[in-house]
XYZ file of C-alpha atoms in Angstrom:
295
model
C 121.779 102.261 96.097
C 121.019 105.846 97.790
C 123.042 105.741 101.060
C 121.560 105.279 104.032
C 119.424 108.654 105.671
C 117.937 107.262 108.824
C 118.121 110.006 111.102
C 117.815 107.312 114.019
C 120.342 104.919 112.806
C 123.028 104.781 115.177
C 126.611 105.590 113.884
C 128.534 102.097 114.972
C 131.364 101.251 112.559
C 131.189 98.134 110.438
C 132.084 95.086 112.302
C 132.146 91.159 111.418
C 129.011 89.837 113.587
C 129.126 86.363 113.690
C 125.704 85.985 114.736
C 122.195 88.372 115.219
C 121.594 87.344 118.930
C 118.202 87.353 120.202
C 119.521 90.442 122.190
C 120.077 92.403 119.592
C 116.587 91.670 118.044
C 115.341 92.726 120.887
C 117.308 96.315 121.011
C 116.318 96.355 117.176
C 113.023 96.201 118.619
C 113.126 98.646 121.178
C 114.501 101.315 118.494
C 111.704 100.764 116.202
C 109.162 100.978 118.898
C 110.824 104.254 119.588
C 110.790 105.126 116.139
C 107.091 105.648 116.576
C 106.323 102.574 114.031
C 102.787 101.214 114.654
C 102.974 97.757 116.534
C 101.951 95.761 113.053
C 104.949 96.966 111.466
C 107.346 96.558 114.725
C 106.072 92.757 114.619
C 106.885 92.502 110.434
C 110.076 94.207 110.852
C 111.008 91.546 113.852
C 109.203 88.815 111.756
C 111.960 89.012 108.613
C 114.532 89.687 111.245
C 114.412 86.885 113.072
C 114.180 85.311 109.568
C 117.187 86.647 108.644
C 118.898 85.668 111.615
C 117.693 81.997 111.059
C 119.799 81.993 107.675
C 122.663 83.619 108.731
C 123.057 81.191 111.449
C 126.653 81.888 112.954
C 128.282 82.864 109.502
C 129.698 86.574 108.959
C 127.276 89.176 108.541
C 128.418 90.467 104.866
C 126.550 91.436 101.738
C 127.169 88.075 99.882
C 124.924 86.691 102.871
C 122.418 89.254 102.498
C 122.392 88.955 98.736
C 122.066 85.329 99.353
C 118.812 85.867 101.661
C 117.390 87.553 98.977
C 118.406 84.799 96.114
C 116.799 82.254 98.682
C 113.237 84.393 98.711
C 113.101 84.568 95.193
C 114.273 80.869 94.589
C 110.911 80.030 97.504
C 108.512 82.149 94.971
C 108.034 84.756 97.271
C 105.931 87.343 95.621
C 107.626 90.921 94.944
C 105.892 92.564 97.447
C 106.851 89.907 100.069
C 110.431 89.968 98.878
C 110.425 93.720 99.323
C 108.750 94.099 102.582
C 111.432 91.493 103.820
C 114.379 93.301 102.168
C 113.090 96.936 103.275
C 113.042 95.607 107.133
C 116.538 93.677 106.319
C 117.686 96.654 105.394
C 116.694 98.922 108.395
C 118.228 96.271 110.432
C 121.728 96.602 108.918
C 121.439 100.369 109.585
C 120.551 99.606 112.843
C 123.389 97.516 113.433
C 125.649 99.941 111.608
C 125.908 97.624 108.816
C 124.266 99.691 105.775
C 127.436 98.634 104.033
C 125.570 94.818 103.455
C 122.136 96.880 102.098
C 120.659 95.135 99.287
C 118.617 96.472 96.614
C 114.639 96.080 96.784
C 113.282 94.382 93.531
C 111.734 97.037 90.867
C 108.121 96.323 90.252
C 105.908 98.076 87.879
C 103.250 99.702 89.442
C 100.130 97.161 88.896
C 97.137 98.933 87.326
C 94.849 95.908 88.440
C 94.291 93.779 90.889
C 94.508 89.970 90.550
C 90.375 88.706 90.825
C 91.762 86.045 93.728
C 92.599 89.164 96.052
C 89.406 91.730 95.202
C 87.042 91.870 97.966
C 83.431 92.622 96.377
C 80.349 94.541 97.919
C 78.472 91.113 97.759
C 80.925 89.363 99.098
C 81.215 91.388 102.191
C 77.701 91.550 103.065
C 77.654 87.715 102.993
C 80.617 87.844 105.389
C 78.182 90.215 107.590
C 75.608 87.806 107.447
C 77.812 85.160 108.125
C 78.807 86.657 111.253
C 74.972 87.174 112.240
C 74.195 83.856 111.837
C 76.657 82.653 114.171
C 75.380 85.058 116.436
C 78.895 87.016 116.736
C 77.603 90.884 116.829
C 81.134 92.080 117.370
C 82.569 90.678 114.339
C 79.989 91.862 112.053
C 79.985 95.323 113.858
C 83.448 95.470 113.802
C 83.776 94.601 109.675
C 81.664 97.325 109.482
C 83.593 99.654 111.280
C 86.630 99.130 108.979
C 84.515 98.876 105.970
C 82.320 102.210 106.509
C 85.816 104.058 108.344
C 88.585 102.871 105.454
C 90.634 103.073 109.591
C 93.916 100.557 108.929
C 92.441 97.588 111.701
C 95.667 98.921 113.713
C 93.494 101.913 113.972
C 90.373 99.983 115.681
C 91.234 101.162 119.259
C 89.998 104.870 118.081
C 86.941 103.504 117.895
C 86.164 104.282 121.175
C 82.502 104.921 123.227
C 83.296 108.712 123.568
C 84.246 108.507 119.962
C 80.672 107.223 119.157
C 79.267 109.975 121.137
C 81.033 112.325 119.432
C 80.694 111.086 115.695
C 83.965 111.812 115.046
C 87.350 109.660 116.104
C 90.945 110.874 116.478
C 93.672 108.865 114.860
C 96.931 108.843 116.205
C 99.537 107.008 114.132
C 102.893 106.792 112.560
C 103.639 110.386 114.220
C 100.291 111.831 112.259
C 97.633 112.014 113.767
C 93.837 112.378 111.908
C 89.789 113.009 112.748
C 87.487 110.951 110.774
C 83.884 111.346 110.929
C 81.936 108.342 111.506
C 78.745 107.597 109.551
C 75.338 108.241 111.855
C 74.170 104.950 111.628
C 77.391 103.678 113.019
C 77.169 106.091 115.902
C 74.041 104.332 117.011
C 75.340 100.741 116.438
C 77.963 101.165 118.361
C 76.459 103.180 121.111
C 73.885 100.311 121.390
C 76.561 97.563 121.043
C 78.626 99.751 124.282
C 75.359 99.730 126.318
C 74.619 96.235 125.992
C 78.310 94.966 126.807
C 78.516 97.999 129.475
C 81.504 99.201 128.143
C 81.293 103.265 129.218
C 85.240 104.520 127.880
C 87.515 103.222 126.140
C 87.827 100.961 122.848
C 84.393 99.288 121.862
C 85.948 95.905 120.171
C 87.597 94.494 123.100
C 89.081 90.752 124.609
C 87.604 89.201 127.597
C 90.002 91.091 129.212
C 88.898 94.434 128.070
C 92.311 95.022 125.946
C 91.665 96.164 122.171
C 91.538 93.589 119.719
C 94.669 93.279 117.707
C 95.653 92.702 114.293
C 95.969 88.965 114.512
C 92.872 88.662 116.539
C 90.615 90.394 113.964
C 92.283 88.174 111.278
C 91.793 85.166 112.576
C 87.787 85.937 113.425
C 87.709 87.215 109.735
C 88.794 83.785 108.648
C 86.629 81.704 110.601
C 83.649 82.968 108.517
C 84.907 82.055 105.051
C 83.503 78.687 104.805
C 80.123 79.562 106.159
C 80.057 82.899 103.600
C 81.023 81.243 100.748
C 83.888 83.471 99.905
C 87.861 82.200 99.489
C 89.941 82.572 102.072
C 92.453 84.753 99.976
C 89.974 87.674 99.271
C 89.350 87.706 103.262
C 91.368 89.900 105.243
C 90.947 93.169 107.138
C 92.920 95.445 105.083
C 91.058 94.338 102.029
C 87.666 96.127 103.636
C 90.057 99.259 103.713
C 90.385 98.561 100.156
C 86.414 98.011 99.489
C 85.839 101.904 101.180
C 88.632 103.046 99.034
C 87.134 102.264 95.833
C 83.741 102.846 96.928
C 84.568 105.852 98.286
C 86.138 107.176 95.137
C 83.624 106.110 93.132
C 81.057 108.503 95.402
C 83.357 111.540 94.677
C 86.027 111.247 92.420
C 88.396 113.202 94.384
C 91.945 111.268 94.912
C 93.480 114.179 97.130
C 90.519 113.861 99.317
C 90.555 110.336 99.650
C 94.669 110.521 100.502
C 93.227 112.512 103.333
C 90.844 110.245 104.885
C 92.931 106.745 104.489
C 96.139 108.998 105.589
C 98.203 109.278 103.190
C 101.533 111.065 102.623
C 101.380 110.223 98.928
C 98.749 110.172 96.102
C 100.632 107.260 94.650
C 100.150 105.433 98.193
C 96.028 106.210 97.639
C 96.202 105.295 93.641
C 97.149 101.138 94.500
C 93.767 101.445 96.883
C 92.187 102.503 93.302
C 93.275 99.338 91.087
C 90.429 97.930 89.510
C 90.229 93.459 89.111
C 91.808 92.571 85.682
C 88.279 91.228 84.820
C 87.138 94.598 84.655
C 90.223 96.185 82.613
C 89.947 93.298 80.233
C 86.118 94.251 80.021
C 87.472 97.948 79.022
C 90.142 97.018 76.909
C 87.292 94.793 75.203
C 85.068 97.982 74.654
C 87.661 99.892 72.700
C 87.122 97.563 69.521
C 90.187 98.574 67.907
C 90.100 94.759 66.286
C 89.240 95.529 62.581
């Protein structure tokens, strides 16, 4: 494994911790929020640290018990992607901790060229998610779906969407040390300039708590998933990332322009944009089907 480049890593030397105390969590913490990482990742870094932490108990911090995390995630049927997320945040935690001797390797997964049909979001489906959300009488939700769906913003992104934003027609994205303008669609403009007038909300993010804070990730999640039932959609297709996934591919089907559409989701890398592009495996079997090389 490459050796550890973290510029921010600080240089401790290698030391037999018997245990990851919540106080070092929370310095672990503090240096990723100083990193610049977005809150949502802060949270999933802490989230398989304190996991982590939980196994090791009060053994030694060494690489046998890091390798043995790892065994354990595999041996729960953990998918790859959830192993890897877990081992990329173990991993930045051992650096942290001066530790980068106990790094483990991430798993090596082929690139998927379609997405499983229990995760794909369709156009129908979204729109009866949007009606869902009407029925109930819940404007916000069903505004805010639309946001992310007719934005392709991350939902960590949703405070951008702000009422001088919707004046403007055009919101400025500040995030993992990049920052972005999109332009936002007219018709959105006016819904949400409506939806601010009604709730009297002059400055400031649109989608908002009682309070007046921003909604956060878990909050939009959770509202997301109370319309499932009443939409007739399963609960594993319903998420708000997944209507960053339904601009994406509707998007590229509008233009056919990949570097273009790394621009507006921001990304650093095309291959980042090309997992956004992976069609269901209904509709590569239907291609595979229409090549009739079956004499």
């Amino acid at each position: 494994m490459k050796p550890c480049t973290d510029p921010f890593a600080p240089a401790a030397p290698p030391t037999l911790l018997q245990t990851i105390s919540p106080a070092r969590l929370a310095r672990f913490a503090a240096f990723l929020t100083g990193c610049e990482h977005s809150p949502g990742t802060v949270q999933n870094y802490l989230r398989a640290a304190r996991a982590f932490a939980g196994y090791l108990g009060s053994a030694p911090l060494t690489r046998e018990a890091a390798l043995g995390w790892k065994a354990s995630l595999l041996a729960a049927g953990r998918a790859a992607a959830t192993v890897n997320a877990r081992l990329s945040a173990l991993n930045r935690l051992l650096a942290f901790l001066g530790r980068a001797d106990c790094r483990v390797c991430l798993l090596r997964v082929q690139r998927h060229i379609f997405r499983p049909a229990q995760r794909q979001l369709g156009r129908h489906e979204y729109t009866r998610l949007l009606a869902a959300a009407r029925q109930k009488g819940d404007a916000r939700l069903s505004l805010l779906m639309e946001t992310l769906c007719s934005t392709g913003i991350r939902v960590s992104e949703l405070s951008a969407i702000t009422a001088e934003a919707a004046q403007r027609g055009r919101a400025e994205i500040r995030l993992k040390g990049k920052v972005r303008v999109i332009l936002l669609p007219g018709e959105l403009c006016r819904r949400l300039q409506g939806y601010a007038r009604r709730k009297g909300i002059r400055s400031g993010p649109v989608f908002c708590t009682r309070t007046g804070a921003p909604l956060g990730r878990q909050q939009v999640w959770r509202l997301m998933k109370s319309l499932c039932a009443a939409a007739r959609v399963a609960p594993g297709k319903v998420f708000p990332h997944n209507l960053r996934h339904l601009f994406a591919t509707s998007f590229y089907k509008a233009c056919r322009d990949l570097v273009r559409l790394a621009d507006v989701l921001g990304h650093s890398s095309l291959e980042t944009t090309r997992i956004y592009l992976a069609t269901s495996g209904e509709e590569h079997r239907r291609t595979i089907n229409r090549l009739r090389l079956l004499c």
